Short mmCIF file of C-alpha atoms in Angstrom, two decimals:
data_model
loop_
_atom_site.label_atom_id
_atom_site.label_comp_id
_atom_site.label_asym_id
_atom_site.label_seq_id
_atom_site.Cartn_x
_atom_site.Cartn_y
_atom_site.Cartn_z
CA MET M 207 0.00 -0.01 -0.01
CA ALA M 208 1.54 3.32 -1.07
CA PHE M 209 1.84 6.15 1.43
CA GLU M 210 0.21 9.51 0.92
CA PRO M 211 2.87 12.01 -0.27
CA LEU M 212 3.08 13.94 2.98
CA PHE M 213 3.12 10.76 5.03
CA ALA M 214 5.97 9.43 2.92
CA VAL M 215 7.92 12.57 3.75
CA ALA M 216 7.17 12.13 7.44
CA ASN M 217 8.30 8.51 7.21
CA HIS M 218 11.67 9.46 5.72
CA LEU M 219 12.06 12.21 8.32
CA SER M 220 11.43 9.76 11.21
CA LYS M 221 14.04 7.35 9.79
CA PHE M 222 16.54 10.20 9.53
CA ILE M 223 15.96 11.17 13.18
CA ALA M 224 16.36 7.57 14.34
CA ARG M 225 19.63 7.22 12.37
CA ALA M 226 20.93 10.62 13.53
CA LEU M 227 20.34 9.75 17.22
CA LYS M 228 21.52 6.17 16.65
CA TYR M 229 18.44 4.68 18.25
CA ASN M 230 18.62 0.91 18.93
CA VAL M 231 15.07 -0.27 18.25
CA ILE M 232 14.36 -3.99 18.84
CA ILE M 233 11.10 -5.18 17.27
CA THR M 234 9.55 -8.54 18.11
CA GLY M 235 6.28 -10.25 17.22
CA GLU M 236 6.56 -9.08 13.59
CA GLU M 237 4.46 -12.06 12.50
CA ASN M 238 1.50 -10.35 14.27
CA ILE M 239 1.76 -7.06 12.32
CA PRO M 240 -1.55 -6.45 10.47
CA ARG M 241 -0.50 -6.32 6.83
CA LYS M 242 -3.97 -5.85 5.33
CA GLY M 243 -7.47 -4.85 6.39
CA GLY M 244 -8.65 -2.82 9.33
CA ALA M 245 -6.93 -3.23 12.67
CA LEU M 246 -7.05 -1.51 16.06
CA LEU M 247 -3.70 -1.12 17.81
CA CYS M 248 -3.92 -0.86 21.63
CA ILE M 249 -0.63 0.57 22.90
CA ASN M 250 0.61 1.15 26.43
CA HIS M 251 1.19 4.83 27.18
CA THR M 252 4.30 5.96 29.02
CA GLY M 253 5.60 8.91 26.97
CA TYR M 254 4.83 11.44 24.26
CA VAL M 255 6.55 9.52 21.45
CA ASP M 256 5.01 6.06 22.01
CA PHE M 257 3.24 6.36 18.68
CA TYR M 258 6.56 6.97 16.88
CA PHE M 259 8.06 3.63 17.94
CA ALA M 260 4.74 1.71 17.62
CA ALA M 261 4.42 2.87 14.03
CA MET M 262 7.93 1.71 12.95
CA PRO M 263 6.93 -1.90 12.13
CA LEU M 264 3.83 -0.69 10.32
CA LEU M 265 5.83 1.73 8.19
CA ALA M 266 8.17 -1.10 7.27
CA ALA M 267 5.15 -3.12 6.16
CA LYS M 268 3.92 -0.15 4.08
CA ARG M 269 0.89 0.40 6.34
CA GLN M 270 -0.12 3.96 7.21
CA PRO M 271 -1.50 4.22 10.80
CA HIS M 272 -3.91 6.81 12.16
CA PHE M 273 -3.34 7.64 15.82
CA MET M 274 -5.86 9.22 18.11
CA ALA M 275 -4.20 12.22 19.82
CA LYS M 276 -5.45 14.82 22.25
CA GLN M 277 -7.15 17.94 20.92
CA GLU M 278 -4.51 20.31 22.30
CA ILE M 279 -1.91 19.02 19.80
CA PHE M 280 -4.21 19.92 16.92
CA GLU M 281 -4.61 23.45 18.35
CA ASN M 282 -0.90 24.04 18.03
CA PRO M 283 -0.30 26.40 15.04
CA ILE M 284 2.54 24.17 13.72
CA ALA M 285 1.67 20.63 14.82
CA GLY M 286 -2.05 20.98 14.25
CA PRO M 287 -2.05 21.43 10.47
CA LEU M 288 0.61 18.75 10.14
CA MET M 289 -1.40 16.22 12.18
CA ARG M 290 -4.52 16.84 10.16
CA ALA M 291 -2.61 16.57 6.89
CA LEU M 292 -1.24 13.18 8.07
CA GLY M 293 -4.77 11.95 8.75
CA GLN M 294 -4.46 11.69 12.51
CA ILE M 295 -7.55 11.84 14.71
CA PRO M 296 -8.13 14.63 17.28
CA VAL M 297 -9.62 13.56 20.59
CA ASP M 298 -11.52 15.85 22.90
CA ARG M 299 -10.93 14.01 26.17
CA ILE M 300 -14.10 15.48 27.66
CA ALA M 301 -16.43 14.66 24.75
CA GLY M 302 -14.86 12.12 22.44
CA ARG M 303 -17.89 10.71 20.62
CA ASP M 304 -17.04 12.42 17.33
CA SER M 305 -13.49 11.14 17.55
CA MET M 306 -14.60 7.59 18.13
CA ASN M 307 -16.98 7.75 15.15
CA MET M 308 -14.17 9.03 12.94
CA ALA M 309 -11.91 6.20 14.07
CA ILE M 310 -14.61 3.58 13.47
CA ASP M 311 -15.12 4.88 9.93
CA LYS M 312 -11.41 4.46 9.21
CA LEU M 313 -11.41 0.95 10.61
CA LYS M 314 -14.39 -0.02 8.48
CA ASN M 315 -12.51 1.32 5.45
CA GLY M 316 -9.72 -1.16 6.09
CA GLU M 317 -7.26 1.25 7.74
CA ILE M 318 -5.19 0.95 10.91
CA VAL M 319 -6.05 3.06 13.99
CA GLY M 320 -3.84 3.32 17.04
CA ILE M 321 -5.15 4.23 20.49
CA PHE M 322 -3.97 4.24 24.10
CA PRO M 323 -6.66 2.33 26.06
CA GLU M 324 -5.38 3.58 29.42
CA GLY M 325 -6.73 7.01 28.46
CA THR M 326 -3.86 9.04 29.82
CA MET M 327 -0.15 8.63 30.28
CA SER M 328 0.93 6.22 33.04
CA ASP M 329 3.25 8.07 35.42
CA SER M 330 4.08 4.76 37.16
CA PHE M 331 5.06 3.17 33.84
CA GLU M 332 2.79 0.25 34.74
CA ILE M 333 -0.42 -0.76 32.96
CA LYS M 334 -3.31 1.18 34.48
CA SER M 335 -6.96 0.21 34.39
CA LEU M 336 -8.34 0.31 30.84
CA LYS M 337 -11.32 2.10 29.35
CA THR M 338 -13.86 -0.07 27.53
CA GLY M 339 -13.82 2.18 24.47
CA ALA M 340 -11.22 0.09 22.62
CA VAL M 341 -13.29 -3.09 22.71
CA ARG M 342 -16.49 -1.23 21.78
CA MET M 343 -14.77 0.44 18.81
CA ALA M 344 -13.36 -2.88 17.54
CA GLN M 345 -16.74 -4.60 17.88
CA THR M 346 -18.56 -1.79 16.10
CA ALA M 347 -16.04 -1.71 13.27
CA GLY M 348 -15.80 -5.51 13.03
CA VAL M 349 -11.96 -5.67 13.45
CA LYS M 350 -9.49 -7.38 15.76
CA ILE M 351 -7.46 -5.75 18.51
CA TYR M 352 -3.64 -5.87 18.29
CA PRO M 353 -2.02 -5.25 21.65
CA VAL M 354 1.34 -3.45 21.36
CA ILE M 355 4.00 -2.83 24.04
CA VAL M 356 6.54 -0.03 23.72
CA TRP M 357 9.26 0.28 26.32
CA GLY M 358 11.95 2.96 26.50
CA SER M 359 10.09 5.75 24.69
CA HIS M 360 9.50 7.51 28.01
CA ARG M 361 13.24 8.03 28.31
CA VAL M 362 12.98 10.39 25.31
CA TRP M 363 10.09 12.52 26.45
CA ARG M 364 7.51 12.05 29.18
CA ARG M 365 5.22 14.19 31.24
CA ASN M 366 6.82 17.10 33.17
CA THR M 367 10.17 16.69 31.39
CA LYS M 368 11.94 18.21 28.42
CA PRO M 369 12.77 16.15 25.33
CA ASN M 370 15.93 14.05 25.80
CA LEU M 371 18.15 14.02 22.68
CA GLU M 372 20.62 11.53 24.16
CA ARG M 373 22.06 9.13 21.55
CA ASN M 374 22.29 5.35 21.50
CA LEU M 375 19.15 4.83 23.62
CA PRO M 376 17.62 1.32 23.42
CA PHE M 377 13.93 0.72 22.74
CA MET M 378 11.78 -2.40 22.55
CA VAL M 379 8.53 -2.84 20.60
CA HIS M 380 6.45 -6.01 20.71
CA TYR M 381 3.30 -6.85 18.70
CA CYS M 382 1.06 -9.41 20.44
CA GLU M 383 -1.26 -11.89 18.87
CA PRO M 384 -4.58 -10.27 17.83
CA ILE M 385 -7.67 -10.59 20.03
CA ASP M 386 -10.96 -11.43 18.31
CA VAL M 387 -13.63 -9.39 20.12
CA ALA M 388 -16.64 -10.23 17.94
CA GLY M 389 -19.71 -11.02 20.01
CA GLY M 390 -17.91 -11.09 23.34
CA ASP M 391 -18.70 -9.33 26.64
CA VAL M 392 -17.14 -5.87 26.68
CA ASP M 393 -15.97 -5.96 30.29
CA GLU M 394 -14.50 -9.45 30.01
CA LEU M 395 -12.66 -8.61 26.77
CA THR M 396 -11.33 -5.38 28.33
CA GLU M 397 -10.01 -7.39 31.27
CA GLN M 398 -8.42 -9.87 28.82
CA LEU M 399 -6.74 -7.00 26.98
CA HIS M 400 -5.45 -5.63 30.32
CA THR M 401 -3.97 -9.01 31.24
CA VAL M 402 -2.23 -9.35 27.87
CA LEU M 403 -0.71 -5.87 28.08
CA LYS M 404 0.34 -6.32 31.70
CA ASP M 405 1.98 -9.71 31.15
CA THR M 406 3.66 -8.65 27.90
CA LEU M 407 5.00 -5.46 29.47
CA GLU M 408 6.47 -7.51 32.32
CA ASP M 409 8.20 -9.80 29.86
CA VAL M 410 9.47 -7.00 27.58
CA ARG M 411 10.71 -4.95 30.52
CA ASN M 412 12.54 -7.91 32.06
CA ARG M 413 14.32 -8.55 28.76
CA TYR M 414 15.16 -4.81 28.53
CA PHE M 415 16.73 -4.74 31.98
CA GLU M 416 18.62 -7.98 31.35
CA GLU M 417 20.01 -6.84 28.00
CA PHE M 418 20.74 -3.19 28.74
CA GLY M 419 20.99 -3.07 32.53
CA PRO M 420 21.76 -2.88 35.30
CA PHE M 421 20.68 0.71 35.93
CA GLU M 422 21.50 2.84 38.93
CA PRO M 423 18.77 3.10 41.55
CA GLY M 424 16.49 6.13 41.77
CA LEU M 425 16.23 6.83 38.06
CA PRO M 426 12.96 8.71 37.30
CA TRP M 427 12.11 6.56 34.28
CA VAL M 428 12.36 3.28 36.23
CA PRO M 429 9.19 1.97 37.98
CA ALA M 430 9.22 2.15 41.78
CA ARG M 431 9.21 -1.64 42.25
CA PHE M 432 12.40 -1.86 40.22
CA GLY M 433 14.19 0.70 42.38
CA GLY M 434 13.27 3.81 40.40
CA SER M 435 11.80 7.11 41.66
CA ALA M 436 8.62 6.93 39.61
CA PRO M 437 5.37 6.92 41.60
CA THR M 438 3.76 3.59 42.44
CA LEU M 439 0.75 2.32 40.55
CA GLU M 440 -1.48 3.21 43.56
CA GLU M 441 -0.12 6.74 43.70
CA ALA M 442 -0.63 7.18 39.96
CA GLN M 443 -4.15 5.76 40.25
CA ALA M 444 -4.98 8.34 42.94
CA ASP M 445 -3.77 11.04 40.58
CA ASP M 446 -5.93 9.55 37.79
CA ASP M 447 -8.98 9.67 40.12
CA ARG M 448 -8.39 13.40 40.50
CA ILE M 449 -8.12 13.64 36.73
CA ASP M 450 -11.47 11.92 36.29
CA LYS M 451 -13.03 14.26 38.84
CA HIS M 452 -11.80 17.28 36.93
CA ARG M 453 -12.91 15.82 33.62
CA LYS M 454 -16.39 15.08 34.92
CA TYR M 455 -16.63 18.67 36.11
CA ALA M 456 -15.31 19.96 32.80
CA ASN M 457 -17.79 17.71 31.00
CA SER M 458 -20.61 19.32 33.00
CA VAL M 459 -19.27 22.76 32.09
CA MET M 460 -19.12 21.71 28.42
CA ARG M 461 -22.75 20.53 28.43
CA HIS M 462 -23.95 23.74 30.03
CA SER M 463 -21.92 25.81 27.56
CA ALA M 464 -23.33 23.96 24.58
CA LYS M 465 -26.86 24.18 25.97
CA ALA M 466 -26.46 27.91 26.63
CA ALA M 467 -25.24 28.55 23.09
CA LYS M 468 -28.11 26.50 21.67
CA GLU M 469 -30.68 28.45 23.68
CA VAL M 470 -29.16 31.69 22.42
CA HIS M 471 -29.52 30.54 18.80
CA SER M 472 -33.14 29.56 19.47
CA ALA M 473 -33.88 32.94 21.09
CA ILE M 474 -32.29 34.81 18.21
CA LEU M 475 -34.38 32.87 15.69
CA ASN M 476 -37.47 34.04 17.54
CA THR M 477 -36.44 37.69 17.07
CA LYS M 478 -35.02 37.40 13.56
CA ASP M 479 -38.08 38.44 11.57
CA ALA M 480 -39.60 41.03 13.94
CA THR M 481 -38.30 43.80 16.16
CA LEU M 482 -39.41 44.22 19.72
CA ASP M 483 -40.35 47.84 19.06
CA GLU M 484 -42.92 46.89 16.42
CA ALA M 485 -44.33 43.78 18.10
CA ASP M 486 -47.52 43.75 20.20
CA PRO M 487 -46.88 43.48 23.98
CA GLU M 488 -47.60 39.73 24.16
CA ALA M 489 -45.18 38.86 21.37
CA LYS M 490 -42.62 41.34 22.71
CA LEU M 491 -42.82 39.80 26.17
CA SER M 492 -42.51 36.27 24.78
CA ARG M 493 -39.36 37.10 22.81
CA LEU M 494 -37.80 39.02 25.65
CA THR M 495 -38.52 36.12 28.01
CA SER M 496 -36.75 33.66 25.70
CA MET M 497 -33.77 36.00 25.38
CA ARG M 498 -33.65 36.56 29.14
CA GLU M 499 -33.70 32.78 29.76
CA ALA M 500 -30.89 32.39 27.24
CA ALA M 501 -28.90 35.10 29.08
CA GLU M 502 -29.47 33.22 32.35
CA SER M 503 -27.93 30.08 30.81
CA LEU M 504 -25.01 32.10 29.47
CA THR M 505 -24.40 33.65 32.91
CA LYS M 506 -24.43 30.27 34.59
CA ALA M 507 -22.07 28.81 31.97
CA ALA M 508 -19.75 31.81 32.32
CA GLU M 509 -19.65 31.44 36.11
CA GLU M 510 -18.76 27.75 35.75
CA LEU M 511 -16.00 28.60 33.29
CA VAL M 512 -14.57 31.14 35.74
CA GLU M 513 -14.59 28.50 38.48
CA ALA M 514 -12.93 25.97 36.18
CA ALA M 515 -10.28 28.49 35.13
CA GLU M 516 -9.57 29.38 38.77
CA GLN M 517 -8.49 25.80 39.45
CA GLY M 518 -5.09 26.79 38.19
CA GLY M 519 -2.80 26.75 35.15
CA GLU M 520 -1.19 23.34 34.76
CA GLU M 521 -3.91 21.64 36.72
CA VAL M 522 -6.49 22.75 34.22
CA LYS M 523 -4.26 22.09 31.22
CA ARG M 524 -3.36 18.58 32.32
CA LYS M 525 -6.57 17.36 33.88
CA ALA M 526 -9.55 19.31 32.59
CA GLY M 527 -8.00 20.14 29.24
CA ALA M 528 -7.14 23.80 28.67
CA GLY M 529 -7.99 23.50 24.98
CA SER M 530 -11.49 22.23 25.77
CA LEU M 531 -12.10 24.89 28.41
CA ARG M 532 -10.84 27.61 26.09
CA TYR M 533 -13.09 26.33 23.33
CA MET M 534 -16.07 26.32 25.68
CA THR M 535 -15.24 29.85 26.86
CA GLU M 536 -15.04 31.07 23.28
CA THR M 537 -18.34 29.32 22.49
CA VAL M 538 -20.12 31.13 25.33
CA ALA M 539 -18.45 34.42 24.34
CA SER M 540 -19.62 34.01 20.74
CA ALA M 541 -23.15 33.26 21.97
CA THR M 542 -23.00 36.36 24.16
CA VAL M 543 -22.04 38.48 21.12
CA GLU M 544 -24.89 36.96 19.13
CA LEU M 545 -27.38 37.61 21.90
CA GLU M 546 -26.32 41.23 22.31
CA GLN M 547 -26.43 41.81 18.56
CA ALA M 548 -29.99 40.45 18.53
CA THR M 549 -30.87 42.71 21.44
CA VAL M 550 -29.48 45.70 19.58
CA ARG M 551 -31.54 44.85 16.48
CA SER M 552 -34.63 44.12 18.48
CA ALA M 553 -34.62 47.12 20.76
CA ARG M 554 -32.67 49.74 18.84
CA LYS M 555 -34.92 52.59 19.96
CA ALA M 556 -35.00 51.58 23.63
CA SER M 557 -32.89 53.07 26.42
CA ARG M 558 -30.04 50.52 26.75
CA LYS M 559 -27.52 49.91 29.48
CA LEU M 560 -25.22 48.07 27.07
CA GLY M 561 -24.74 50.86 24.54
CA ALA M 562 -26.71 52.27 21.65
CA GLY M 563 -25.41 50.14 18.86
CA THR M 564 -22.95 47.52 17.65
CA ASP M 565 -20.00 49.46 19.10
CA SER M 566 -20.76 47.71 22.42
CA VAL M 567 -20.59 44.32 20.73
CA THR M 568 -17.31 45.17 19.00
CA GLU M 569 -15.85 46.51 22.23
CA PHE M 570 -16.75 43.33 24.09
CA ALA M 571 -15.36 41.02 21.38
CA THR M 572 -12.05 42.95 21.29
CA GLY M 573 -11.83 43.06 25.10
CA PHE M 574 -12.54 39.38 25.45
CA ARG M 575 -9.90 38.32 22.91
CA HIS M 576 -7.34 40.64 24.59
CA ARG M 577 -8.01 39.20 28.08
CA ALA M 578 -8.35 35.56 26.94
CA ALA M 579 -4.96 35.83 25.22
CA LYS M 580 -3.44 36.69 28.61
CA SER M 581 -5.13 33.97 30.58
CA LEU M 582 -8.16 31.73 30.44
CA GLN M 583 -9.33 32.98 33.84
CA SER M 584 -9.15 36.67 32.80
CA GLY M 585 -11.19 35.99 29.67
CA ALA M 586 -13.78 33.95 31.57
CA GLU M 587 -14.19 36.65 34.24
CA TYR M 588 -14.71 39.34 31.59
CA LEU M 589 -17.21 37.08 29.86
CA SER M 590 -19.05 36.53 33.14
CA GLN M 591 -19.32 40.27 33.75
CA LYS M 592 -20.67 40.84 30.26
CA ALA M 593 -23.19 37.98 30.57
CA GLU M 594 -24.44 39.38 33.90
CA SER M 595 -24.83 42.87 32.39
CA LEU M 596 -26.73 41.42 29.45
CA LEU M 597 -28.94 39.42 31.80
CA ALA M 598 -29.65 42.52 33.93
CA TYR M 599 -30.65 44.54 30.86
CA LEU M 600 -32.92 41.81 29.47
CA SER M 601 -34.51 41.24 32.91
CA ASP M 602 -35.28 44.96 33.21
CA ALA M 603 -36.64 45.08 29.66
CA GLU M 604 -38.79 42.04 30.33
CA GLU M 605 -40.18 43.56 33.54
CA THR M 606 -40.93 46.84 31.75
CA VAL M 607 -42.79 45.04 28.99
CA ARG M 608 -44.61 42.86 31.50
CA LYS M 609 -45.88 45.95 33.41
CA SER M 610 -46.84 47.54 30.12
CA SER M 611 -48.69 44.39 29.18
CA GLU M 612 -50.47 44.29 32.53
CA GLU M 613 -51.50 47.95 32.19
CA ARG M 614 -52.71 47.17 28.68
CA HIS M 615 -54.79 44.28 30.03
CA ILE M 616 -56.33 46.58 32.66
CA ARG M 617 -57.17 49.19 30.02
CA HIS M 618 -58.69 46.47 27.88
CA ALA M 619 -60.74 45.22 30.85
CA ILE M 620 -62.09 48.74 31.58
CA ALA M 621 -62.91 49.24 27.93
CA ARG M 622 -64.63 45.84 27.87
CA GLU M 623 -66.74 46.81 30.91
CA LYS M 624 -67.68 50.09 29.27
CA ARG M 625 -68.67 48.26 26.11
CA MET M 626 -70.81 45.86 28.11
CA GLU M 627 -72.52 48.75 29.94
CA GLN M 628 -73.11 50.55 26.67
CA ALA M 629 -74.57 47.34 25.17
CA ALA M 630 -76.92 46.98 28.15
CA ALA M 631 -78.05 50.62 27.83
CA ASP M 632 -78.60 50.14 24.13
CA GLU M 633 -80.77 47.09 24.81
CA ILE M 634 -82.90 48.98 27.36
CA ARG M 635 -83.28 51.95 24.96
CA THR M 636 -84.30 49.58 22.17
CA ALA M 637 -86.92 47.88 24.40
CA ILE M 638 -88.37 51.25 25.42
CA GLN M 639 -88.52 52.32 21.80
CA LYS M 640 -90.30 49.09 20.90
CA GLU M 641 -92.82 49.59 23.72
CA GLU M 642 -93.49 53.15 22.68
CA ALA M 643 -94.02 52.03 19.11
CA ALA M 644 -96.46 49.38 20.27
CA VAL M 645 -98.49 51.90 22.32
CA LYS M 646 -98.64 54.28 19.40
CA HIS M 647 -99.73 51.49 17.15
CA ALA M 648 -102.54 50.52 19.59
CA GLU M 649 -103.66 54.12 19.81
CA ARG M 650 -103.80 54.35 16.05
CA GLU M 651 -105.84 51.15 15.83
CA THR M 652 -108.31 52.39 18.51
CA SER M 653 -108.72 55.71 16.80
CA ARG M 654 -109.34 53.98 13.50
CA ALA M 655 -111.95 51.69 15.12
CA LEU M 656 -113.77 54.67 16.67
CA GLU M 657 -113.81 56.45 13.37
CA ASN M 658 -115.27 53.39 11.70
CA ALA M 659 -117.91 53.03 14.43
CA ALA M 660 -118.90 56.72 14.01
CA ARG M 661 -119.24 56.35 10.29
CA ALA M 662 -121.38 53.20 10.80
CA THR M 663 -123.61 55.05 13.28
CA GLU M 664 -124.05 57.91 10.89
CA GLU M 665 -124.98 55.46 8.14
CA VAL M 666 -127.58 53.82 10.37
CA ILE M 667 -129.09 57.16 11.29
CA ARG M 668 -129.19 58.16 7.64
CA VAL M 669 -130.87 54.93 6.69
CA PHE M 670 -133.40 55.32 9.51
CA ASP M 671 -134.17 58.83 8.45
CA ASP M 672 -134.70 57.70 4.87
CA THR M 673 -137.07 54.98 6.04
CA ALA M 674 -139.11 57.32 8.19
CA THR M 675 -139.52 59.75 5.34
CA ASP M 676 -140.80 56.99 3.05
CA ASP M 677 -143.38 55.81 5.66
CA ALA M 678 -144.67 59.32 6.12
CA GLU M 679 -145.16 59.76 2.42
CA LEU M 680 -146.99 56.40 2.24
CA ASP M 681 -149.41 57.34 5.05
CA ASP M 682 -150.23 60.60 3.32
CA ALA M 683 -151.00 58.72 0.08
CA ASP M 684 -153.28 56.21 1.86
CA LEU M 685 -155.20 59.05 3.50
CA ASP M 686 -155.71 60.78 0.21
CA ASP M 687 -157.07 57.52 -1.29
CA ALA M 688 -159.48 57.10 1.59
CA ASN M 689 -160.79 60.57 1.27
CA GLU M 690 -161.43 60.04 -2.39
CA LEU M 691 -163.41 56.88 -1.72
CA GLY M 692 -165.44 58.58 0.90
CA ASN M 693 -166.46 61.34 -1.36
CA ALA M 694 -167.41 59.08 -4.24
CA GLU M 695 -169.85 56.60 -2.44
CA PRO M 696 -171.25 58.12 0.66
CA ASN M 697 -174.37 55.86 0.89
CA ALA M 698 -172.74 52.51 -0.05
CA GLU M 699 -173.26 49.49 2.04
CA PRO M 700 -170.30 48.22 3.95
CA ASN M 701 -168.72 44.97 2.67
CA PRO M 702 -169.78 42.19 4.93
CA GLU M 703 -166.49 40.26 4.19
CA LEU M 704 -164.46 42.95 5.75
CA ASN M 705 -164.07 42.79 9.46
CA GLY M 706 -163.97 45.78 11.59
CA ASP M 707 -160.22 45.92 11.67
CA ASP M 708 -159.99 45.96 7.91
CA ALA M 709 -162.61 48.66 7.69
#
């Protein structure tokens, strides 16, 4: 398998260094070197250049390894770009999920990945307790684990020392038989890996002392049980427990920082399309509340970052990870800038404690970078002050809008009562008008009836008068007829058929 161009250059450079310093590197177990397919190397960790010696047999076999290294190396302006160009994998020791996924992808693609399952460097130069991540990675990727022991690399460069450029130093590298982890119990396989590394280290170290010893007592690179001044495994474990405590705390800080930044983005999205000055009180209050809650999260995250930074220079760098804390601090600072910019856009006409425009944002960003460059603690404290000021402003603005909203509700309630009273009065007025209209209608009907009755009476009287006149005229005619009869037959005999009434 051909190397990538840059890796080929690095390979030649490493050989040149080894020849220049006349390193005596003894490699055993070469039959176990993975020559094709994916493989996970699990290497003991005693110094900063363990990877260099572990990679030598692979380079000779034309295999290009990818080592998982701490994030801080990648943040170095010189080493960082080089590590990325060589395809190495950055590890955030507080949150390493992304790193693990990247490594698994490489393993699935048939590449070699090297890790240090102890997690951190062993100051006792013994095998510490192992993390289960190695077994889980191998099982997920479907590859075998290749235990590797490197001894002597800590004489070149280890923790709390400067690089040692001494010539003719001896080193031993041993590749163990691979461990098939498919389908097995993670804890049991991790314990098996620990046993293999521990037993192999014992064997390699004994051969090293026999071949290149004896060494004078009290040497710092020799384990305590062999007469050296290195801490015992128990002492180193106690130190690791403190490391875990700091990392758990830093992990909590990281989660709060990420949550705070996320809440800021959410609050800003709520104010993106509308300004607080133009919104109705309910919408304005809702947006201000979300921004104030985001500011509370930022303030809490900033206070935690200050506390973490106060734990002290090397302590933070070595145990909590200065790079991770700095990244978290910058994340919270960026979120603070975003939140203030949103506040400026959303309340540009309001009276502001943080300044009248983006000059305040620019001033903060410049001040933060200046202070953070001096020390992490200084930058975190400045960030905390800014977050508290932003929270105070948003809390005041929210309270002002809430009071305005309450007053608006009161005014609306009064207006609603007035409308109800007016509606009741209107109903009463309408009822009265209807009653008056009904009375008038009844009066008109009565008057019309009386008029009709009068007309009928007049008609009756007229008819009666006409009838009386006709009867009078008839009586006069009958009398005239009778008189005529009387004058014509004065001596006539009465008709016996007529009774007295008829006569």
